[in-house]
PDB file of C-alpha atoms in Angstrom:
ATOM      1  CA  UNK A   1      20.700 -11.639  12.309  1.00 61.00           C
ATOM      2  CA  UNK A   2      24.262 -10.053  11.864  1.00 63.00           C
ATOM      3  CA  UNK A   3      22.918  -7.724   9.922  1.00 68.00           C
ATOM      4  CA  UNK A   4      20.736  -6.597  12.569  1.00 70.00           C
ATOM      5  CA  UNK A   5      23.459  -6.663  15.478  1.00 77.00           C
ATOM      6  CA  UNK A   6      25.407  -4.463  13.341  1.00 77.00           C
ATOM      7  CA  UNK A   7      22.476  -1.944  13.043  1.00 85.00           C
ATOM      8  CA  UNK A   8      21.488  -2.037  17.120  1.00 89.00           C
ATOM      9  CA  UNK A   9      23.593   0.727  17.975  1.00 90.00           C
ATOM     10  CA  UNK A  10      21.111   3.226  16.015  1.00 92.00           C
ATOM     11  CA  UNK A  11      18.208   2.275  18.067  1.00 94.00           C
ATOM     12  CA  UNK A  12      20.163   4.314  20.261  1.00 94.00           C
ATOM     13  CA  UNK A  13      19.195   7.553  18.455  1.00 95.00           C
ATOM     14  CA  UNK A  14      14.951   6.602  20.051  1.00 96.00           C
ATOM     15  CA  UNK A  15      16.448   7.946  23.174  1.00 96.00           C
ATOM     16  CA  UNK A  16      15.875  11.714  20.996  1.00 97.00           C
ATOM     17  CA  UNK A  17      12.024  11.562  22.380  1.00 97.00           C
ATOM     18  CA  UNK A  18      12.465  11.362  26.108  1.00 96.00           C
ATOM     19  CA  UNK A  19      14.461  14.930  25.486  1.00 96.00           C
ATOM     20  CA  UNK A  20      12.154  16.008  23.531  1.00 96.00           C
ATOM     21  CA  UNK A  21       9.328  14.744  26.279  1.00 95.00           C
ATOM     22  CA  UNK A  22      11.015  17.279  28.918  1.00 94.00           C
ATOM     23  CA  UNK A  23      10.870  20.334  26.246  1.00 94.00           C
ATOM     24  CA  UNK A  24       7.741  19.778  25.812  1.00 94.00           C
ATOM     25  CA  UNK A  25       5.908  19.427  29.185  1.00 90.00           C
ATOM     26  CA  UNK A  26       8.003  22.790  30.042  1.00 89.00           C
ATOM     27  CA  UNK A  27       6.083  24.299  27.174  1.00 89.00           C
ATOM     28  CA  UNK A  28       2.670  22.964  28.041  1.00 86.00           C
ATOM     29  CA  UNK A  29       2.663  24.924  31.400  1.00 78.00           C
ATOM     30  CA  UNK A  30       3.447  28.157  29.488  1.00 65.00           C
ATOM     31  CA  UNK A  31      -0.199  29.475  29.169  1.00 63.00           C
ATOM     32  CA  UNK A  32       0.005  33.058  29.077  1.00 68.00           C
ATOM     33  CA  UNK A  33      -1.103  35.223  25.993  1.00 81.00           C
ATOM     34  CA  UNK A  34      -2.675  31.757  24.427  1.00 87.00           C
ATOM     35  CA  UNK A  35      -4.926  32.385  21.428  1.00 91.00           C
ATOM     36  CA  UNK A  36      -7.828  30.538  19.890  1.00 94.00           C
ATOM     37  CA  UNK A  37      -7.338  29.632  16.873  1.00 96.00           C
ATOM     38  CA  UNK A  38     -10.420  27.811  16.181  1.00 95.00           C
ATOM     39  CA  UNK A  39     -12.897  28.807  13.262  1.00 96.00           C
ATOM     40  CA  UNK A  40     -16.646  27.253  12.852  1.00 96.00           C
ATOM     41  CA  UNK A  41     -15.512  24.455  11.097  1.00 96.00           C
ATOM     42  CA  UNK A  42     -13.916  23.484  14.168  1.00 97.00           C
ATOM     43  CA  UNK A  43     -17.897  24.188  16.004  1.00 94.00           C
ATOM     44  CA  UNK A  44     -19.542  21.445  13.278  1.00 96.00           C
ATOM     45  CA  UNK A  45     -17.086  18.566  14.083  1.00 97.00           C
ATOM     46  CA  UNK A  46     -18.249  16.505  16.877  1.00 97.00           C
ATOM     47  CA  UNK A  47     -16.735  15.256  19.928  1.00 97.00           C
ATOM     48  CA  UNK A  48     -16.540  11.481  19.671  1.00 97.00           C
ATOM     49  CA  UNK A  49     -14.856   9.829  22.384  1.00 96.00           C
ATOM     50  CA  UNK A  50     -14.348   6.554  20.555  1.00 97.00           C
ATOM     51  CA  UNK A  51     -11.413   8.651  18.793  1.00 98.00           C
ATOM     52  CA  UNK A  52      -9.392   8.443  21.696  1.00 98.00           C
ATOM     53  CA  UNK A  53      -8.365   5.192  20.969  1.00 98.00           C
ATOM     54  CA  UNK A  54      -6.160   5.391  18.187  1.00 98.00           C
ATOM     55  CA  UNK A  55      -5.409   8.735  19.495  1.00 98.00           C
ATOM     56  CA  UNK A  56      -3.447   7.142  22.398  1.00 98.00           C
ATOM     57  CA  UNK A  57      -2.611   4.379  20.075  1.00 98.00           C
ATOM     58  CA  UNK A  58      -0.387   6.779  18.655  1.00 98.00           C
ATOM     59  CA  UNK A  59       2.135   6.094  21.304  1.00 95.00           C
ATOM     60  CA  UNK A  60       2.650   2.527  19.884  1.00 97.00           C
ATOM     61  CA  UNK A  61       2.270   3.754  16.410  1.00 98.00           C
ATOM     62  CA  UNK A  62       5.706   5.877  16.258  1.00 98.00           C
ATOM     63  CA  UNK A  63       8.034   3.670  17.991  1.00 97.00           C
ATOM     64  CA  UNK A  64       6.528   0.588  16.417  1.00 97.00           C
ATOM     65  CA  UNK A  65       7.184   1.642  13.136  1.00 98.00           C
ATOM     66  CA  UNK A  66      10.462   3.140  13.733  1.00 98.00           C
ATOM     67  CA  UNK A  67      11.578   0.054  14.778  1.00 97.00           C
ATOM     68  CA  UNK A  68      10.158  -1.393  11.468  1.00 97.00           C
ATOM     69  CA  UNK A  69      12.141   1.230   9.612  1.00 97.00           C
ATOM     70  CA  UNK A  70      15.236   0.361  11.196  1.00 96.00           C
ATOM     71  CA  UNK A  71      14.740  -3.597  10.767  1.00 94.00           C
ATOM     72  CA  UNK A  72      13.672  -2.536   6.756  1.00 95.00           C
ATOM     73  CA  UNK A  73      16.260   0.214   5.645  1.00 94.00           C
ATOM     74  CA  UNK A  74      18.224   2.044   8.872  1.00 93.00           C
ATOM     75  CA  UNK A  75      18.804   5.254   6.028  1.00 92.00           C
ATOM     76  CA  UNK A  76      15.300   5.510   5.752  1.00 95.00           C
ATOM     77  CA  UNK A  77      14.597   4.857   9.743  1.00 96.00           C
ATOM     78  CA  UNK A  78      17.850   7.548  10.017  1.00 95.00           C
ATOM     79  CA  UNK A  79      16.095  10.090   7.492  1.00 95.00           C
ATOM     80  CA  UNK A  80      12.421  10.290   9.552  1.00 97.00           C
ATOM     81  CA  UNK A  81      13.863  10.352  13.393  1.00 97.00           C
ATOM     82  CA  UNK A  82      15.946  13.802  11.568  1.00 96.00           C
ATOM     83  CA  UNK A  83      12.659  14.751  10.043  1.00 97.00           C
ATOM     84  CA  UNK A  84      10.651  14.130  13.316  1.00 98.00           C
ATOM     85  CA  UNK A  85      13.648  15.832  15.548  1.00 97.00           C
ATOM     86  CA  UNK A  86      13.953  19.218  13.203  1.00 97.00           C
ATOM     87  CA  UNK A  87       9.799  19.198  12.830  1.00 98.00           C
ATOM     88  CA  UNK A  88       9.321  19.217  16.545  1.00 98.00           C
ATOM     89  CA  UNK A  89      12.108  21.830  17.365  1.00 97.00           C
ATOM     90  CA  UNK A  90      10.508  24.050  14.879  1.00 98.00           C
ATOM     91  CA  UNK A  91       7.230  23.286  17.038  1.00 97.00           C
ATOM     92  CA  UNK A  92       9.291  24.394  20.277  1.00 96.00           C
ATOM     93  CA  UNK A  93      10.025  27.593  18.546  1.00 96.00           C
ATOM     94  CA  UNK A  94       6.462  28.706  17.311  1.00 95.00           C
ATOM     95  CA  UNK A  95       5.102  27.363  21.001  1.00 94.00           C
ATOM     96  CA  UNK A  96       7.104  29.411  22.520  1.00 92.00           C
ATOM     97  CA  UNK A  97       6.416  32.722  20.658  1.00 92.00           C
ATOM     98  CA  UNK A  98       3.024  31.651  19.775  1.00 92.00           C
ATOM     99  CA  UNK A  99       0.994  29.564  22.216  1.00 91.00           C
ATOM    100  CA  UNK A 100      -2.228  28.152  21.291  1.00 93.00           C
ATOM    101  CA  UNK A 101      -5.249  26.698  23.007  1.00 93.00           C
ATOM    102  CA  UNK A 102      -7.993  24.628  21.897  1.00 94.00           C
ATOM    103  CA  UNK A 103     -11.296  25.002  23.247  1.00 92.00           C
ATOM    104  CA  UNK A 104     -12.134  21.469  25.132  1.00 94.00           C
ATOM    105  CA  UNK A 105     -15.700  20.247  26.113  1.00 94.00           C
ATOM    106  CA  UNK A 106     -16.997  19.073  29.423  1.00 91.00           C
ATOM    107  CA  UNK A 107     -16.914  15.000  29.788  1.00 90.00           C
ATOM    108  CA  UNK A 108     -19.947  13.973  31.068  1.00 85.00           C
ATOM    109  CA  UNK A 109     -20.534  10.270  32.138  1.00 84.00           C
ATOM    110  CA  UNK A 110     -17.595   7.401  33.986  1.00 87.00           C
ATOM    111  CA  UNK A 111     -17.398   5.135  30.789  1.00 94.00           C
ATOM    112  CA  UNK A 112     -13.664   3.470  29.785  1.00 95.00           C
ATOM    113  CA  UNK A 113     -13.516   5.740  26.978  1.00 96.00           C
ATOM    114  CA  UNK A 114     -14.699   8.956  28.774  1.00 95.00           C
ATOM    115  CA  UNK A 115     -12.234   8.093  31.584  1.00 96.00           C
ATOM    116  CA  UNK A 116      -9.703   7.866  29.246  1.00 97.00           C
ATOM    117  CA  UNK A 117     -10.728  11.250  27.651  1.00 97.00           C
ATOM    118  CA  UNK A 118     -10.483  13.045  30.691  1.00 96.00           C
ATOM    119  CA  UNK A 119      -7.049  11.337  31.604  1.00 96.00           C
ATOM    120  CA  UNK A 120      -5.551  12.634  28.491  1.00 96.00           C
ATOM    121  CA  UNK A 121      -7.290  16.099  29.239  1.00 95.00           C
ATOM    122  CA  UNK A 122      -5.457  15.836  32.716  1.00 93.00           C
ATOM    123  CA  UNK A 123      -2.096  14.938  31.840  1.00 92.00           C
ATOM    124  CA  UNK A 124      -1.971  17.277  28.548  1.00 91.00           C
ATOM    125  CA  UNK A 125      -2.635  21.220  29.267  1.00 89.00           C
ATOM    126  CA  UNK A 126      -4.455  22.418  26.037  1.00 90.00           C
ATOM    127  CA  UNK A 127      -1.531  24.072  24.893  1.00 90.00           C
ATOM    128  CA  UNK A 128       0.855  23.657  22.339  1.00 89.00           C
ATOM    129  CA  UNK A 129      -1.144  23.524  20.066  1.00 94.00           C
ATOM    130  CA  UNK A 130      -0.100  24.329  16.677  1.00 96.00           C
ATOM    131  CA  UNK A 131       1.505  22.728  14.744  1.00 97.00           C
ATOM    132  CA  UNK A 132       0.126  19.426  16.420  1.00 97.00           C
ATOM    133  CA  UNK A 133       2.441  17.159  17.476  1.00 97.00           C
ATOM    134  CA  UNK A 134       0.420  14.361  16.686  1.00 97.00           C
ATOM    135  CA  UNK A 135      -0.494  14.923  13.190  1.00 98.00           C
ATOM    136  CA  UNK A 136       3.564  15.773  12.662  1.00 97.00           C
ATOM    137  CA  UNK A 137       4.938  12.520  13.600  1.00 98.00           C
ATOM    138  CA  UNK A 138       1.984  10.624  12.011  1.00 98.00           C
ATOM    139  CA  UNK A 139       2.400  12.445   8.996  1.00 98.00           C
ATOM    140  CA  UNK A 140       6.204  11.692   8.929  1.00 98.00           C
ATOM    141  CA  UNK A 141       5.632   8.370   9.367  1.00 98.00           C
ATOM    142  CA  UNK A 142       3.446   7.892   6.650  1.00 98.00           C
ATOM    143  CA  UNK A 143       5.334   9.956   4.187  1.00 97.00           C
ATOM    144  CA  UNK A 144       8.519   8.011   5.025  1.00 97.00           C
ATOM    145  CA  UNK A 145       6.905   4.693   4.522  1.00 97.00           C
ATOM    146  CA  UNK A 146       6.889   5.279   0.971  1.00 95.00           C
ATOM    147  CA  UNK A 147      10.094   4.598   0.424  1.00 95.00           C
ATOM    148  CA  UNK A 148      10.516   1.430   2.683  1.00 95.00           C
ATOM    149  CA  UNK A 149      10.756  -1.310  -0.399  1.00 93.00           C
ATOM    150  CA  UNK A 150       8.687  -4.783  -0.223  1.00 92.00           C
ATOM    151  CA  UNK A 151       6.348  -3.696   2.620  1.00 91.00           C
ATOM    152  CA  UNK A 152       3.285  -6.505   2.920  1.00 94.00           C
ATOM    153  CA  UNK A 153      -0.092  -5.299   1.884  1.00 95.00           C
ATOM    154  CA  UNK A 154      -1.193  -5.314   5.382  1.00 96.00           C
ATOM    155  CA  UNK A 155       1.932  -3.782   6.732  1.00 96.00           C
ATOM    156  CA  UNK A 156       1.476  -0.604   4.219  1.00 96.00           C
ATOM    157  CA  UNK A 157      -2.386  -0.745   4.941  1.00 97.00           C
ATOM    158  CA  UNK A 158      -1.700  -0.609   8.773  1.00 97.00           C
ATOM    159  CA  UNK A 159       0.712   2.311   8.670  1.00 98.00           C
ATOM    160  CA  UNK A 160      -1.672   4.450   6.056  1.00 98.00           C
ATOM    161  CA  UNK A 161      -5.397   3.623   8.346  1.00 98.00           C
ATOM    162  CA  UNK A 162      -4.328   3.914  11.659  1.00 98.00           C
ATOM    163  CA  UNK A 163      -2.035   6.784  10.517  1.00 98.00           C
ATOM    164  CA  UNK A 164      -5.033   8.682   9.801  1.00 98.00           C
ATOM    165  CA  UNK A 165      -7.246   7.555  11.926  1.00 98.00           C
ATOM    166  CA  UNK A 166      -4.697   8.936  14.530  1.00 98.00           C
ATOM    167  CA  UNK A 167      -4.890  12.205  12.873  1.00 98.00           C
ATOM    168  CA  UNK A 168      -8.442  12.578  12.556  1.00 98.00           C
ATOM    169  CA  UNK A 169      -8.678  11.750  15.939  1.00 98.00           C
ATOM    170  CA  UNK A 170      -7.169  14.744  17.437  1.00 98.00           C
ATOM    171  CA  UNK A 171      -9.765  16.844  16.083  1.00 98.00           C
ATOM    172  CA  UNK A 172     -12.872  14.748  16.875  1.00 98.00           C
ATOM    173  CA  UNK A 173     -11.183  14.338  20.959  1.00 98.00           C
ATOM    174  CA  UNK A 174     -10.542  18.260  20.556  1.00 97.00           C
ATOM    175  CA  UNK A 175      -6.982  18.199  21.109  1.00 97.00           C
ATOM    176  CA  UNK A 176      -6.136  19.686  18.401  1.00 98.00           C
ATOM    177  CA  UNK A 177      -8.376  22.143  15.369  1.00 98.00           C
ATOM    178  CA  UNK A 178      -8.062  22.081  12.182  1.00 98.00           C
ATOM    179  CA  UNK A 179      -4.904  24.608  11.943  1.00 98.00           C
ATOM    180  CA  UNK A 180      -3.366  22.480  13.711  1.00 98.00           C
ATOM    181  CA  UNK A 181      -3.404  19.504  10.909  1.00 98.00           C
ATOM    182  CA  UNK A 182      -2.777  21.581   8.226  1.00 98.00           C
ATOM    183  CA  UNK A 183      -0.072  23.492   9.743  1.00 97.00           C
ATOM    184  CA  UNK A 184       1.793  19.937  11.109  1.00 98.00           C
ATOM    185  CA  UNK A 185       1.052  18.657   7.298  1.00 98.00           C
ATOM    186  CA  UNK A 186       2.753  21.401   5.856  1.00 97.00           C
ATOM    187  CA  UNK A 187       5.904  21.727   8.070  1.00 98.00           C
ATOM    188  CA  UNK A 188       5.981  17.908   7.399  1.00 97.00           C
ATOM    189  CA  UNK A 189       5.996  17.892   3.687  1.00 96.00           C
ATOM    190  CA  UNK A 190       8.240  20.712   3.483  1.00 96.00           C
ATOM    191  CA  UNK A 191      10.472  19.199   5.489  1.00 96.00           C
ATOM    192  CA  UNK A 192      10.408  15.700   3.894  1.00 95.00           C
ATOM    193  CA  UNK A 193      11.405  16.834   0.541  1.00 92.00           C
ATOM    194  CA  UNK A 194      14.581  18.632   2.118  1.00 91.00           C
ATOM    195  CA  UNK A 195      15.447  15.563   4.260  1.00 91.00           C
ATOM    196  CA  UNK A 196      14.158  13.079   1.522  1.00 90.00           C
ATOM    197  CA  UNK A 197      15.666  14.178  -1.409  1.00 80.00           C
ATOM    198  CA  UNK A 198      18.276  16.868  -0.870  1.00 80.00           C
ATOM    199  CA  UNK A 199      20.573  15.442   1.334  1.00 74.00           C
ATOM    200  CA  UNK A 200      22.298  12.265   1.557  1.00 67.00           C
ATOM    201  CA  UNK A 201      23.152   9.721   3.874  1.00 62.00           C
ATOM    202  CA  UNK A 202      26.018   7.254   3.423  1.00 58.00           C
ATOM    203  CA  UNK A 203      25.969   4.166   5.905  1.00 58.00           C
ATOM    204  CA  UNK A 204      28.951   1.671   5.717  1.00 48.00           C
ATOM    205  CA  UNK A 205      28.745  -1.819   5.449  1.00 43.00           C
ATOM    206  CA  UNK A 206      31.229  -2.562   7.836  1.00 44.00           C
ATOM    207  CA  UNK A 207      31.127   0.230  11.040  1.00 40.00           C
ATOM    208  CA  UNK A 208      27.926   2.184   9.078  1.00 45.00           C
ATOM    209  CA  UNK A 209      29.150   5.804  10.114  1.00 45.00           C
ATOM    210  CA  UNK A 210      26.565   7.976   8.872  1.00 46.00           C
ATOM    211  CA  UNK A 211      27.658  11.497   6.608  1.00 46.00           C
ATOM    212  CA  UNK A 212      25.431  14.095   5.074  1.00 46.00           C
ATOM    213  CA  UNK A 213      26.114  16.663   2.430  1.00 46.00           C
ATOM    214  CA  UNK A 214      23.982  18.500   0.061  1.00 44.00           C
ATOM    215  CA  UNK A 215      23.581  17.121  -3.904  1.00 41.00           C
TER     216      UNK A 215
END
């Protein structure tokens, strides 16, 4: 319980997203010069509105296990928000420069999970699209969990299913194409093995002031 008192102050550092919220919605009303990036493999994959569940679940997803990183190991909770933060800057950058769209269908029919389709299509301008957000947090989250130590079966089971269920589901909603994965996937692991293994975090026992410096 000490332990944990003496680790509250870094939940601090969750207050990153809200900022990063505002950047973001500036960006998604930017639609000029947006190009389609979709190819025919994109065409084959279905819409399935049964997707948008975990796709909004992803909201819970992040900050839930955040939180579980901090409670677990705050250098590895420390480690992802820096890989999240850097990964969606990067994203600001190539939306800026290079907007995307994604190509989204008509919703037909008043049922909870079309309603909830078309409330993410309203609230969410198909724009920045690549690299998806989604799929880069997700992704960084999963990665990171690796090196979270004693994790129950169902804890580690729970992070790696839903995790991709949430990516999956931004293609089969049509959020996002297949680009977009791939490109979020790749920033991620590229990323991860800078943040993960070639640099260094140092976290006192006593005030836990946190230093980084190359090996």
């Amino acid at each position: 319980m000490k332990k944990s008192i003496q680790k509250a102050p870094y939940l601090l550092f969750l207050l990153v997203f809200p900022a990063l919220a505002i950047v973001y919605s500036f960006l998604n009303n930017r639609s000029h010069k947006a190009f389609d990036i979709s190819t025919t493999m994109d065409q084959v994959i279905p819409f399935l509105s049964f997707f948008i569940i975990p796709y909004i679940f992803w909201y819970v997803y992040i900050f839930m296990f955040l939180i579980y990183f901090w409670y677990k190991d705050t250098k590895i909770y420390v480690r992802t928000l820096l890989l999240i933060v850097v990964a969606e800057l990067i994203c600001f950058v190539i939306y800026f420069f290079f907007q995307t769209t994604v190509p989204r269908p008509t919703i037909q029919g008043d049922n909870f999970l079309q309603v909830l389709v078309q409330w993410i299509y309203e609230n969410d301008r198909p724009y920045n699209c690549f690299p998806s957000i989604h799929v880069l947090t997700t992704f960084a989250v999963m990665l990171a969990s690796l090196h979270i130590k004693n994790k129950h079966l169902i804890t580690n089971l729970c992070i790696h299913i839903s995790g991709s269920l949430i990516i999956i589901s931004t293609l089969f909603v049509k959020q996002h194409v297949i680009l977009d994965m791939v490109g979020s996937m790749f920033l991620v692991t590229f990323l991860y093995g800078i943040t993960f293994e070639l640099l260094i975090f140092r976290l006192g026992e006593k005030s836990e002031p946190i230093s980084l410096k190359n090996k």
